[in-house]
């Protein structure tokens, strides 16, 4: 590689990285000009790119031109101020800088010796975050527990389920896996179902308990108790309960204290999934939503959702780290080292599924340092206030209704069906969702609550202001008028 771009040259990196940063900064300056939801058809890119890799190097300018003209049309713009679908996936300058530094160092920090700073910074920043959330001391690294950064909440629930499964098998015998039972609500994220599949839990032993509007779609402890009693009488072994703080469909909050007491009485693992709403709990006025977390064996939140930390960065705390290590540890000869053998360090490879891991704590550390707790709290409050504003707009139009209580920054709503409607507004709201998303002006998603097709408006993009929410409402009103006029 005498000519062109070398694998790593400091001056070439400086020159090309400046150009890339300029490209990204220009993207953010113009992000509102793009349709939020990509408008391309499946397979569009195959016709635009060659069918084989170039034999000779091309220039960065050629690549950036292709990004601009060929890649960008196929991008759905998650950082757009008009993105209201799913839950947010925050970027920030601090998170981006941390990601750059992590990429620049490019360490593979699976054990302490592979980069001591990577392990020790992760321990420290997760203790910081635990203290901001006012988690019980048992979750801090100073005791038997501690925190670890997983890729996603899906990975977090899988590793704790494996730890809980193995704990139960040690107690009841390895052949008892066919009797192990998991409990959650019908609002729990589907990642738990996948975790059960991976962990070998029998599909019929995953109890999905029905919720209703009467509990605001939260899990009813009485239903849990009754179901557990029936299972015990039938010879099953209840071993895992998952509660959610901020469910995906409606941000319902399960009663942690009551569920935790049930789990403790039955010697079950109690996991709290606060992937989305955990961020809100850094604010004193919202921290009561995790009251009862002291009963939990594990607690998880995604800092990449609503905490200005670029994807991926999912914080998981456990009260007993040995449970994870017993389930996930491997010690091949080629990884043996003095520090690990003396048991004086943390090796995060034994707290997760893969061996390799990136230096993700850098970006979380930079977010907390460059913004500070007060600014992070105000960032959350701003989005909740904007959601309150959108909720007021919905209420002001008699054609719409709020379909579930708003707890954080998600508003569930729908266009009310006409008297002659045979499907209770299912098709009407499906068509409204399709119309507003195809407009390219905003992007929202949907769910089904108590059989009703419901639209979700999740405020959380870093650039969203009141004017964007107002414009989004006007798009919804206009498309609703067109649909109703055509009926």
GROMACS .gro file of C-alpha atoms in nm:
model
  487
    1UNK     CA    1   0.000   0.000   0.000
    2UNK     CA    2   0.265   0.247  -0.111
    3UNK     CA    3   0.000   0.471  -0.265
    4UNK     CA    4  -0.339   0.566  -0.133
    5UNK     CA    5  -0.482   0.513   0.213
    6UNK     CA    6  -0.258   0.321   0.453
    7UNK     CA    7  -0.409   0.092   0.717
    8UNK     CA    8  -0.317   0.344   0.985
    9UNK     CA    9  -0.125   0.665   0.931
   10UNK     CA   10  -0.166   0.951   1.178
   11UNK     CA   11  -0.166   1.231   0.922
   12UNK     CA   12  -0.399   1.049   0.683
   13UNK     CA   13  -0.630   0.981   0.977
   14UNK     CA   14  -0.627   1.350   1.071
   15UNK     CA   15  -0.711   1.461   0.717
   16UNK     CA   16  -0.980   1.204   0.644
   17UNK     CA   17  -1.137   1.213   0.989
   18UNK     CA   18  -1.179   1.591   0.957
   19UNK     CA   19  -1.360   1.534   0.627
   20UNK     CA   20  -1.581   1.266   0.782
   21UNK     CA   21  -1.669   1.487   1.080
   22UNK     CA   22  -1.759   1.767   0.839
   23UNK     CA   23  -1.978   1.525   0.644
   24UNK     CA   24  -2.159   1.412   0.961
   25UNK     CA   25  -2.197   1.769   1.091
   26UNK     CA   26  -2.346   1.875   0.756
   27UNK     CA   27  -2.584   1.580   0.781
   28UNK     CA   28  -2.713   1.701   1.116
   29UNK     CA   29  -2.751   2.055   0.984
   30UNK     CA   30  -2.969   1.926   0.699
   31UNK     CA   31  -3.137   1.632   0.872
   32UNK     CA   32  -3.484   1.791   0.858
   33UNK     CA   33  -3.467   1.795   0.477
   34UNK     CA   34  -3.478   1.416   0.454
   35UNK     CA   35  -3.796   1.206   0.466
   36UNK     CA   36  -3.785   1.058   0.817
   37UNK     CA   37  -3.887   0.710   0.705
   38UNK     CA   38  -3.690   0.580   0.408
   39UNK     CA   39  -3.908   0.573   0.098
   40UNK     CA   40  -3.711   0.312  -0.101
   41UNK     CA   41  -3.836  -0.028  -0.210
   42UNK     CA   42  -3.678  -0.360  -0.104
   43UNK     CA   43  -3.369  -0.441  -0.310
   44UNK     CA   44  -3.314  -0.081  -0.424
   45UNK     CA   45  -2.941  -0.080  -0.343
   46UNK     CA   46  -2.854  -0.386  -0.551
   47UNK     CA   47  -2.918  -0.189  -0.869
   48UNK     CA   48  -2.706   0.106  -0.756
   49UNK     CA   49  -2.385  -0.067  -0.647
   50UNK     CA   50  -2.141  -0.290  -0.842
   51UNK     CA   51  -2.175  -0.664  -0.799
   52UNK     CA   52  -1.814  -0.703  -0.683
   53UNK     CA   53  -1.560  -0.513  -0.475
   54UNK     CA   54  -1.315  -0.274  -0.646
   55UNK     CA   55  -0.975  -0.420  -0.734
   56UNK     CA   56  -0.801  -0.086  -0.690
   57UNK     CA   57  -0.859   0.170  -0.411
   58UNK     CA   58  -1.113   0.446  -0.457
   59UNK     CA   59  -1.107   0.790  -0.299
   60UNK     CA   60  -1.291   0.892   0.016
   61UNK     CA   61  -1.472   1.153  -0.191
   62UNK     CA   62  -1.605   0.881  -0.421
   63UNK     CA   63  -1.730   0.688  -0.119
   64UNK     CA   64  -1.892   0.993   0.041
   65UNK     CA   65  -2.062   1.078  -0.287
   66UNK     CA   66  -2.213   0.729  -0.292
   67UNK     CA   67  -2.321   0.765   0.070
   68UNK     CA   68  -2.495   1.090  -0.017
   69UNK     CA   69  -2.668   0.969  -0.331
   70UNK     CA   70  -2.715   0.594  -0.276
   71UNK     CA   71  -2.701   0.515   0.096
   72UNK     CA   72  -2.888   0.813   0.239
   73UNK     CA   73  -3.211   0.740   0.045
   74UNK     CA   74  -3.222   0.404   0.224
   75UNK     CA   75  -3.166   0.547   0.571
   76UNK     CA   76  -3.447   0.596   0.822
   77UNK     CA   77  -3.334   0.896   1.022
   78UNK     CA   78  -3.350   0.800   1.389
   79UNK     CA   79  -3.195   1.129   1.499
   80UNK     CA   80  -3.444   1.342   1.306
   81UNK     CA   81  -3.648   1.576   1.527
   82UNK     CA   82  -3.952   1.428   1.351
   83UNK     CA   83  -3.878   1.070   1.455
   84UNK     CA   84  -4.143   0.952   1.705
   85UNK     CA   85  -4.148   0.577   1.641
   86UNK     CA   86  -4.054   0.291   1.876
   87UNK     CA   87  -3.837   0.449   2.147
   88UNK     CA   88  -3.559   0.701   2.092
   89UNK     CA   89  -3.201   0.598   2.020
   90UNK     CA   90  -3.007   0.900   2.130
   91UNK     CA   91  -2.694   1.045   1.979
   92UNK     CA   92  -2.507   1.334   2.129
   93UNK     CA   93  -2.184   1.520   2.072
   94UNK     CA   94  -2.041   1.370   2.393
   95UNK     CA   95  -2.155   1.021   2.298
   96UNK     CA   96  -2.015   1.061   1.949
   97UNK     CA   97  -1.679   1.181   2.084
   98UNK     CA   98  -1.666   0.885   2.320
   99UNK     CA   99  -1.746   0.651   2.033
  100UNK     CA  100  -1.467   0.810   1.826
  101UNK     CA  101  -1.217   0.763   2.105
  102UNK     CA  102  -1.326   0.405   2.158
  103UNK     CA  103  -1.287   0.337   1.785
  104UNK     CA  104  -0.948   0.507   1.784
  105UNK     CA  105  -0.811   0.299   2.071
  106UNK     CA  106  -0.988  -0.010   1.934
  107UNK     CA  107  -0.916  -0.235   2.231
  108UNK     CA  108  -1.083  -0.570   2.291
  109UNK     CA  109  -1.141  -0.556   2.666
  110UNK     CA  110  -1.264  -0.901   2.758
  111UNK     CA  111  -1.044  -0.930   3.067
  112UNK     CA  112  -0.875  -0.683   3.298
  113UNK     CA  113  -0.528  -0.750   3.161
  114UNK     CA  114  -0.634  -0.674   2.803
  115UNK     CA  115  -0.686  -0.308   2.903
  116UNK     CA  116  -0.711  -0.234   3.274
  117UNK     CA  117  -0.858   0.113   3.217
  118UNK     CA  118  -1.148  -0.031   3.014
  119UNK     CA  119  -1.254  -0.262   3.295
  120UNK     CA  120  -1.196  -0.020   3.579
  121UNK     CA  121  -1.370   0.272   3.408
  122UNK     CA  122  -1.674   0.053   3.341
  123UNK     CA  123  -1.692  -0.043   3.708
  124UNK     CA  124  -1.664   0.322   3.812
  125UNK     CA  125  -1.915   0.475   3.568
  126UNK     CA  126  -2.177   0.210   3.644
  127UNK     CA  127  -2.134   0.283   4.013
  128UNK     CA  128  -2.181   0.653   3.927
  129UNK     CA  129  -2.501   0.578   3.736
  130UNK     CA  130  -2.631   0.346   4.008
  131UNK     CA  131  -2.587   0.628   4.259
  132UNK     CA  132  -2.767   0.876   4.031
  133UNK     CA  133  -3.057   0.629   4.015
  134UNK     CA  134  -3.033   0.573   4.392
  135UNK     CA  135  -3.010   0.198   4.343
  136UNK     CA  136  -2.955  -0.009   4.658
  137UNK     CA  137  -2.593  -0.048   4.772
  138UNK     CA  138  -2.608  -0.419   4.688
  139UNK     CA  139  -2.585  -0.324   4.319
  140UNK     CA  140  -2.256  -0.138   4.368
  141UNK     CA  141  -1.917  -0.291   4.297
  142UNK     CA  142  -1.811  -0.242   4.658
  143UNK     CA  143  -2.025  -0.538   4.762
  144UNK     CA  144  -2.114  -0.873   4.607
  145UNK     CA  145  -2.288  -0.715   4.309
  146UNK     CA  146  -2.193  -0.465   4.043
  147UNK     CA  147  -2.269  -0.332   3.698
  148UNK     CA  148  -2.171  -0.434   3.347
  149UNK     CA  149  -2.240  -0.283   3.004
  150UNK     CA  150  -2.425  -0.517   2.770
  151UNK     CA  151  -2.506  -0.443   2.409
  152UNK     CA  152  -2.883  -0.433   2.454
  153UNK     CA  153  -3.157  -0.510   2.705
  154UNK     CA  154  -3.210  -0.833   2.511
  155UNK     CA  155  -2.858  -0.945   2.606
  156UNK     CA  156  -2.913  -0.828   2.964
  157UNK     CA  157  -3.227  -1.034   3.018
  158UNK     CA  158  -3.063  -1.337   2.857
  159UNK     CA  159  -2.759  -1.340   3.084
  160UNK     CA  160  -2.964  -1.301   3.402
  161UNK     CA  161  -3.210  -1.567   3.285
  162UNK     CA  162  -2.916  -1.804   3.232
  163UNK     CA  163  -2.785  -1.724   3.579
  164UNK     CA  164  -3.130  -1.783   3.730
  165UNK     CA  165  -3.175  -2.106   3.535
  166UNK     CA  166  -2.843  -2.248   3.649
  167UNK     CA  167  -2.910  -2.147   4.008
  168UNK     CA  168  -3.239  -2.339   3.992
  169UNK     CA  169  -3.079  -2.641   3.827
  170UNK     CA  170  -2.812  -2.657   4.097
  171UNK     CA  171  -3.090  -2.659   4.356
  172UNK     CA  172  -3.338  -2.897   4.190
  173UNK     CA  173  -3.113  -3.105   3.966
  174UNK     CA  174  -3.009  -3.066   3.604
  175UNK     CA  175  -3.297  -3.281   3.480
  176UNK     CA  176  -3.553  -3.041   3.624
  177UNK     CA  177  -3.527  -2.794   3.335
  178UNK     CA  178  -3.854  -2.925   3.190
  179UNK     CA  179  -4.031  -2.800   3.505
  180UNK     CA  180  -3.879  -2.449   3.520
  181UNK     CA  181  -4.132  -2.170   3.466
  182UNK     CA  182  -4.086  -1.800   3.371
  183UNK     CA  183  -4.347  -1.529   3.440
  184UNK     CA  184  -4.409  -1.191   3.277
  185UNK     CA  185  -4.695  -0.982   3.148
  186UNK     CA  186  -4.826  -0.966   2.794
  187UNK     CA  187  -4.663  -0.622   2.778
  188UNK     CA  188  -4.311  -0.752   2.846
  189UNK     CA  189  -4.063  -0.709   2.564
  190UNK     CA  190  -4.037  -1.006   2.327
  191UNK     CA  191  -3.666  -1.033   2.411
  192UNK     CA  192  -3.765  -1.240   2.716
  193UNK     CA  193  -3.937  -1.493   2.493
  194UNK     CA  194  -3.623  -1.517   2.280
  195UNK     CA  195  -3.409  -1.550   2.593
  196UNK     CA  196  -3.626  -1.844   2.703
  197UNK     CA  197  -3.581  -2.007   2.364
  198UNK     CA  198  -3.203  -1.969   2.385
  199UNK     CA  199  -3.188  -2.084   2.747
  200UNK     CA  200  -3.381  -2.404   2.674
  201UNK     CA  201  -3.691  -2.311   2.874
  202UNK     CA  202  -3.983  -2.509   2.736
  203UNK     CA  203  -4.208  -2.277   2.531
  204UNK     CA  204  -4.516  -2.393   2.721
  205UNK     CA  205  -4.344  -2.298   3.048
  206UNK     CA  206  -4.326  -1.929   2.964
  207UNK     CA  207  -4.630  -1.775   3.133
  208UNK     CA  208  -4.747  -1.458   2.957
  209UNK     CA  209  -4.999  -1.308   3.198
  210UNK     CA  210  -5.275  -1.091   3.060
  211UNK     CA  211  -5.301  -0.724   3.160
  212UNK     CA  212  -5.594  -0.488   3.125
  213UNK     CA  213  -5.685  -0.120   3.125
  214UNK     CA  214  -5.800  -0.160   3.486
  215UNK     CA  215  -5.433  -0.182   3.596
  216UNK     CA  216  -5.312   0.056   3.322
  217UNK     CA  217  -5.164  -0.253   3.153
  218UNK     CA  218  -4.939  -0.332   3.450
  219UNK     CA  219  -4.887  -0.683   3.581
  220UNK     CA  220  -5.137  -0.778   3.853
  221UNK     CA  221  -4.965  -0.941   4.154
  222UNK     CA  222  -5.283  -1.136   4.233
  223UNK     CA  223  -5.273  -1.297   3.890
  224UNK     CA  224  -4.906  -1.380   3.943
  225UNK     CA  225  -4.976  -1.541   4.282
  226UNK     CA  226  -5.265  -1.744   4.149
  227UNK     CA  227  -5.069  -1.868   3.847
  228UNK     CA  228  -4.767  -1.960   4.059
  229UNK     CA  229  -4.987  -2.151   4.303
  230UNK     CA  230  -5.141  -2.348   4.018
  231UNK     CA  231  -4.798  -2.428   3.876
  232UNK     CA  232  -4.656  -2.542   4.209
  233UNK     CA  233  -4.958  -2.767   4.262
  234UNK     CA  234  -4.895  -2.917   3.919
  235UNK     CA  235  -4.530  -2.993   4.002
  236UNK     CA  236  -4.366  -2.704   3.818
  237UNK     CA  237  -4.080  -2.490   3.953
  238UNK     CA  238  -4.135  -2.111   3.932
  239UNK     CA  239  -3.787  -1.956   3.905
  240UNK     CA  240  -3.796  -1.620   3.721
  241UNK     CA  241  -4.019  -1.310   3.716
  242UNK     CA  242  -3.958  -1.016   3.486
  243UNK     CA  243  -4.113  -0.678   3.569
  244UNK     CA  244  -4.100  -0.375   3.343
  245UNK     CA  245  -4.069  -0.005   3.419
  246UNK     CA  246  -4.196   0.155   3.099
  247UNK     CA  247  -4.334  -0.119   2.875
  248UNK     CA  248  -4.284  -0.093   2.501
  249UNK     CA  249  -4.651  -0.062   2.408
  250UNK     CA  250  -4.767   0.196   2.660
  251UNK     CA  251  -4.488   0.261   2.917
  252UNK     CA  252  -4.683   0.080   3.188
  253UNK     CA  253  -4.503   0.033   3.519
  254UNK     CA  254  -4.529  -0.300   3.695
  255UNK     CA  255  -4.562  -0.299   4.078
  256UNK     CA  256  -4.203  -0.380   4.171
  257UNK     CA  257  -4.244  -0.405   4.546
  258UNK     CA  258  -4.534  -0.652   4.535
  259UNK     CA  259  -4.377  -0.864   4.262
  260UNK     CA  260  -4.044  -0.862   4.440
  261UNK     CA  261  -4.201  -0.992   4.759
  262UNK     CA  262  -4.367  -1.274   4.564
  263UNK     CA  263  -4.035  -1.364   4.405
  264UNK     CA  264  -3.855  -1.359   4.740
  265UNK     CA  265  -4.116  -1.581   4.904
  266UNK     CA  266  -4.078  -1.838   4.627
  267UNK     CA  267  -3.698  -1.806   4.598
  268UNK     CA  268  -3.731  -1.681   4.240
  269UNK     CA  269  -3.501  -1.449   4.046
  270UNK     CA  270  -3.660  -1.105   4.009
  271UNK     CA  271  -3.543  -0.899   3.710
  272UNK     CA  272  -3.646  -0.538   3.642
  273UNK     CA  273  -3.635  -0.419   3.282
  274UNK     CA  274  -3.626  -0.039   3.274
  275UNK     CA  275  -3.467  -0.020   2.930
  276UNK     CA  276  -3.658   0.294   2.829
  277UNK     CA  277  -3.790   0.457   3.145
  278UNK     CA  278  -3.486   0.397   3.362
  279UNK     CA  279  -3.340   0.720   3.223
  280UNK     CA  280  -3.638   0.919   3.356
  281UNK     CA  281  -3.570   0.781   3.703
  282UNK     CA  282  -3.260   0.999   3.736
  283UNK     CA  283  -3.510   1.282   3.801
  284UNK     CA  284  -3.627   1.297   4.167
  285UNK     CA  285  -3.989   1.340   4.059
  286UNK     CA  286  -3.982   1.012   3.863
  287UNK     CA  287  -3.754   0.795   4.077
  288UNK     CA  288  -4.054   0.657   4.268
  289UNK     CA  289  -4.130   0.443   3.964
  290UNK     CA  290  -3.846   0.214   4.067
  291UNK     CA  291  -3.956   0.190   4.430
  292UNK     CA  292  -3.925  -0.177   4.511
  293UNK     CA  293  -3.605  -0.224   4.309
  294UNK     CA  294  -3.445  -0.321   4.640
  295UNK     CA  295  -3.629  -0.652   4.600
  296UNK     CA  296  -3.474  -0.716   4.258
  297UNK     CA  297  -3.184  -0.949   4.177
  298UNK     CA  298  -3.103  -0.753   3.861
  299UNK     CA  299  -3.188  -0.417   3.705
  300UNK     CA  300  -3.133  -0.294   3.351
  301UNK     CA  301  -3.161   0.034   3.159
  302UNK     CA  302  -3.049   0.135   2.811
  303UNK     CA  303  -2.841   0.450   2.821
  304UNK     CA  304  -2.852   0.446   2.441
  305UNK     CA  305  -3.226   0.507   2.443
  306UNK     CA  306  -3.280   0.829   2.634
  307UNK     CA  307  -2.954   0.912   2.809
  308UNK     CA  308  -2.762   1.078   2.523
  309UNK     CA  309  -2.529   0.780   2.484
  310UNK     CA  310  -2.479   0.650   2.131
  311UNK     CA  311  -2.593   0.293   2.060
  312UNK     CA  312  -2.504   0.044   2.197
  313UNK     CA  313  -2.476   0.080   2.574
  314UNK     CA  314  -2.711  -0.116   2.801
  315UNK     CA  315  -2.638  -0.097   3.174
  316UNK     CA  316  -2.709  -0.408   3.382
  317UNK     CA  317  -2.665  -0.438   3.757
  318UNK     CA  318  -2.681  -0.757   3.962
  319UNK     CA  319  -2.680  -0.810   4.337
  320UNK     CA  320  -2.471  -1.126   4.314
  321UNK     CA  321  -2.209  -1.118   4.040
  322UNK     CA  322  -2.103  -1.475   4.121
  323UNK     CA  323  -2.433  -1.598   3.973
  324UNK     CA  324  -2.338  -1.451   3.634
  325UNK     CA  325  -1.981  -1.575   3.656
  326UNK     CA  326  -2.086  -1.931   3.743
  327UNK     CA  327  -2.307  -1.945   3.434
  328UNK     CA  328  -2.091  -1.761   3.182
  329UNK     CA  329  -1.729  -1.818   3.280
  330UNK     CA  330  -1.483  -2.010   3.064
  331UNK     CA  331  -1.111  -2.034   3.138
  332UNK     CA  332  -0.912  -2.166   2.842
  333UNK     CA  333  -0.537  -2.184   2.887
  334UNK     CA  334  -0.470  -1.917   2.626
  335UNK     CA  335  -0.656  -1.658   2.836
  336UNK     CA  336  -0.488  -1.738   3.166
  337UNK     CA  337  -0.299  -1.452   3.327
  338UNK     CA  338  -0.161  -1.366   3.668
  339UNK     CA  339  -0.414  -1.095   3.757
  340UNK     CA  340  -0.715  -1.317   3.680
  341UNK     CA  341  -0.572  -1.620   3.856
  342UNK     CA  342  -0.516  -1.416   4.173
  343UNK     CA  343  -0.890  -1.320   4.170
  344UNK     CA  344  -0.810  -0.956   4.232
  345UNK     CA  345  -0.974  -0.816   3.918
  346UNK     CA  346  -1.298  -0.818   3.721
  347UNK     CA  347  -1.302  -1.006   3.390
  348UNK     CA  348  -1.616  -0.890   3.213
  349UNK     CA  349  -1.595  -1.176   2.963
  350UNK     CA  350  -1.755  -1.380   3.242
  351UNK     CA  351  -2.053  -1.143   3.270
  352UNK     CA  352  -2.171  -1.161   2.907
  353UNK     CA  353  -2.234  -1.390   2.608
  354UNK     CA  354  -1.949  -1.298   2.370
  355UNK     CA  355  -1.581  -1.292   2.457
  356UNK     CA  356  -1.495  -0.966   2.280
  357UNK     CA  357  -1.616  -0.630   2.404
  358UNK     CA  358  -1.558  -0.268   2.306
  359UNK     CA  359  -1.454   0.020   2.530
  360UNK     CA  360  -1.816   0.136   2.567
  361UNK     CA  361  -1.771   0.295   2.909
  362UNK     CA  362  -1.578   0.580   2.747
  363UNK     CA  363  -1.888   0.728   2.586
  364UNK     CA  364  -2.101   0.688   2.899
  365UNK     CA  365  -1.823   0.851   3.105
  366UNK     CA  366  -1.799   1.140   2.859
  367UNK     CA  367  -2.177   1.189   2.854
  368UNK     CA  368  -2.192   1.217   3.233
  369UNK     CA  369  -1.889   1.445   3.249
  370UNK     CA  370  -1.964   1.675   2.954
  371UNK     CA  371  -2.334   1.721   3.038
  372UNK     CA  372  -2.357   1.664   3.412
  373UNK     CA  373  -2.653   1.520   3.602
  374UNK     CA  374  -2.852   1.844   3.609
  375UNK     CA  375  -2.847   1.888   3.232
  376UNK     CA  376  -2.933   1.523   3.179
  377UNK     CA  377  -3.232   1.560   3.410
  378UNK     CA  378  -3.350   1.871   3.226
  379UNK     CA  379  -3.311   1.689   2.894
  380UNK     CA  380  -3.551   1.419   3.014
  381UNK     CA  381  -3.794   1.675   3.156
  382UNK     CA  382  -3.803   1.864   2.827
  383UNK     CA  383  -3.917   1.555   2.636
  384UNK     CA  384  -4.182   1.471   2.894
  385UNK     CA  385  -4.312   1.828   2.873
  386UNK     CA  386  -4.330   1.800   2.493
  387UNK     CA  387  -4.524   1.474   2.529
  388UNK     CA  388  -4.764   1.650   2.766
  389UNK     CA  389  -4.809   1.919   2.500
  390UNK     CA  390  -4.886   1.657   2.235
  391UNK     CA  391  -5.131   1.486   2.470
  392UNK     CA  392  -5.313   1.820   2.516
  393UNK     CA  393  -5.337   1.855   2.138
  394UNK     CA  394  -5.492   1.509   2.110
  395UNK     CA  395  -5.746   1.591   2.380
  396UNK     CA  396  -5.835   1.917   2.204
  397UNK     CA  397  -5.957   1.734   1.892
  398UNK     CA  398  -6.275   1.534   1.953
  399UNK     CA  399  -6.194   1.304   1.660
  400UNK     CA  400  -5.907   1.150   1.862
  401UNK     CA  401  -5.866   0.986   2.200
  402UNK     CA  402  -5.575   0.912   2.432
  403UNK     CA  403  -5.567   0.533   2.445
  404UNK     CA  404  -5.355   0.475   2.757
  405UNK     CA  405  -5.230   0.687   3.046
  406UNK     CA  406  -4.918   0.888   2.960
  407UNK     CA  407  -4.646   0.823   3.217
  408UNK     CA  408  -4.327   0.947   3.054
  409UNK     CA  409  -4.275   1.080   2.700
  410UNK     CA  410  -4.487   0.831   2.506
  411UNK     CA  411  -4.845   0.918   2.406
  412UNK     CA  412  -5.073   0.635   2.291
  413UNK     CA  413  -5.368   0.760   2.089
  414UNK     CA  414  -5.603   0.675   1.807
  415UNK     CA  415  -5.851   0.823   1.566
  416UNK     CA  416  -6.197   0.735   1.693
  417UNK     CA  417  -6.393   0.501   1.467
  418UNK     CA  418  -6.722   0.600   1.311
  419UNK     CA  419  -7.043   0.434   1.427
  420UNK     CA  420  -7.053   0.219   1.113
  421UNK     CA  421  -6.698   0.092   1.163
  422UNK     CA  422  -6.694  -0.289   1.184
  423UNK     CA  423  -6.339  -0.334   1.325
  424UNK     CA  424  -6.336  -0.070   1.600
  425UNK     CA  425  -6.107   0.161   1.407
  426UNK     CA  426  -5.839  -0.094   1.323
  427UNK     CA  427  -5.826  -0.023   0.950
  428UNK     CA  428  -5.884   0.349   1.001
  429UNK     CA  429  -5.583   0.387   1.228
  430UNK     CA  430  -5.372   0.151   1.019
  431UNK     CA  431  -5.438   0.374   0.720
  432UNK     CA  432  -5.362   0.686   0.922
  433UNK     CA  433  -5.027   0.543   1.030
  434UNK     CA  434  -4.945   0.447   0.672
  435UNK     CA  435  -5.040   0.787   0.536
  436UNK     CA  436  -4.838   0.995   0.782
  437UNK     CA  437  -4.531   0.774   0.748
  438UNK     CA  438  -4.542   0.775   0.369
  439UNK     CA  439  -4.558   1.154   0.377
  440UNK     CA  440  -4.198   1.150   0.496
  441UNK     CA  441  -4.273   1.437   0.733
  442UNK     CA  442  -4.286   1.227   1.051
  443UNK     CA  443  -4.240   0.865   1.154
  444UNK     CA  444  -4.457   0.700   1.421
  445UNK     CA  445  -4.525   0.337   1.511
  446UNK     CA  446  -4.816   0.139   1.654
  447UNK     CA  447  -4.922  -0.125   1.902
  448UNK     CA  448  -5.239  -0.312   2.000
  449UNK     CA  449  -5.390  -0.254   2.345
  450UNK     CA  450  -5.695  -0.454   2.455
  451UNK     CA  451  -5.762  -0.540   2.093
  452UNK     CA  452  -5.748  -0.178   1.975
  453UNK     CA  453  -5.502  -0.065   1.708
  454UNK     CA  454  -5.321   0.225   1.875
  455UNK     CA  455  -5.070   0.479   1.746
  456UNK     CA  456  -4.757   0.559   1.948
  457UNK     CA  457  -4.594   0.903   1.959
  458UNK     CA  458  -4.263   0.877   2.146
  459UNK     CA  459  -4.083   1.206   2.204
  460UNK     CA  460  -3.711   1.162   2.261
  461UNK     CA  461  -3.496   1.266   1.966
  462UNK     CA  462  -3.219   1.506   2.071
  463UNK     CA  463  -3.322   1.777   1.823
  464UNK     CA  464  -3.699   1.775   1.883
  465UNK     CA  465  -3.854   2.110   1.980
  466UNK     CA  466  -4.211   2.225   2.036
  467UNK     CA  467  -4.238   2.342   1.676
  468UNK     CA  468  -4.170   1.988   1.556
  469UNK     CA  469  -4.441   1.843   1.779
  470UNK     CA  470  -4.687   2.104   1.657
  471UNK     CA  471  -4.599   2.030   1.293
  472UNK     CA  472  -4.639   1.658   1.356
  473UNK     CA  473  -4.985   1.715   1.500
  474UNK     CA  474  -5.082   1.915   1.192
  475UNK     CA  475  -4.972   1.626   0.969
  476UNK     CA  476  -5.186   1.387   1.173
  477UNK     CA  477  -5.485   1.619   1.163
  478UNK     CA  478  -5.457   1.675   0.789
  479UNK     CA  479  -5.427   1.304   0.710
  480UNK     CA  480  -5.716   1.225   0.945
  481UNK     CA  481  -5.933   1.477   0.763
  482UNK     CA  482  -5.849   1.320   0.427
  483UNK     CA  483  -5.926   0.969   0.554
  484UNK     CA  484  -6.255   1.064   0.720
  485UNK     CA  485  -6.365   1.259   0.415
  486UNK     CA  486  -6.318   0.948   0.205
  487UNK     CA  487  -6.544   0.730   0.423
   0.00000   0.00000   0.00000
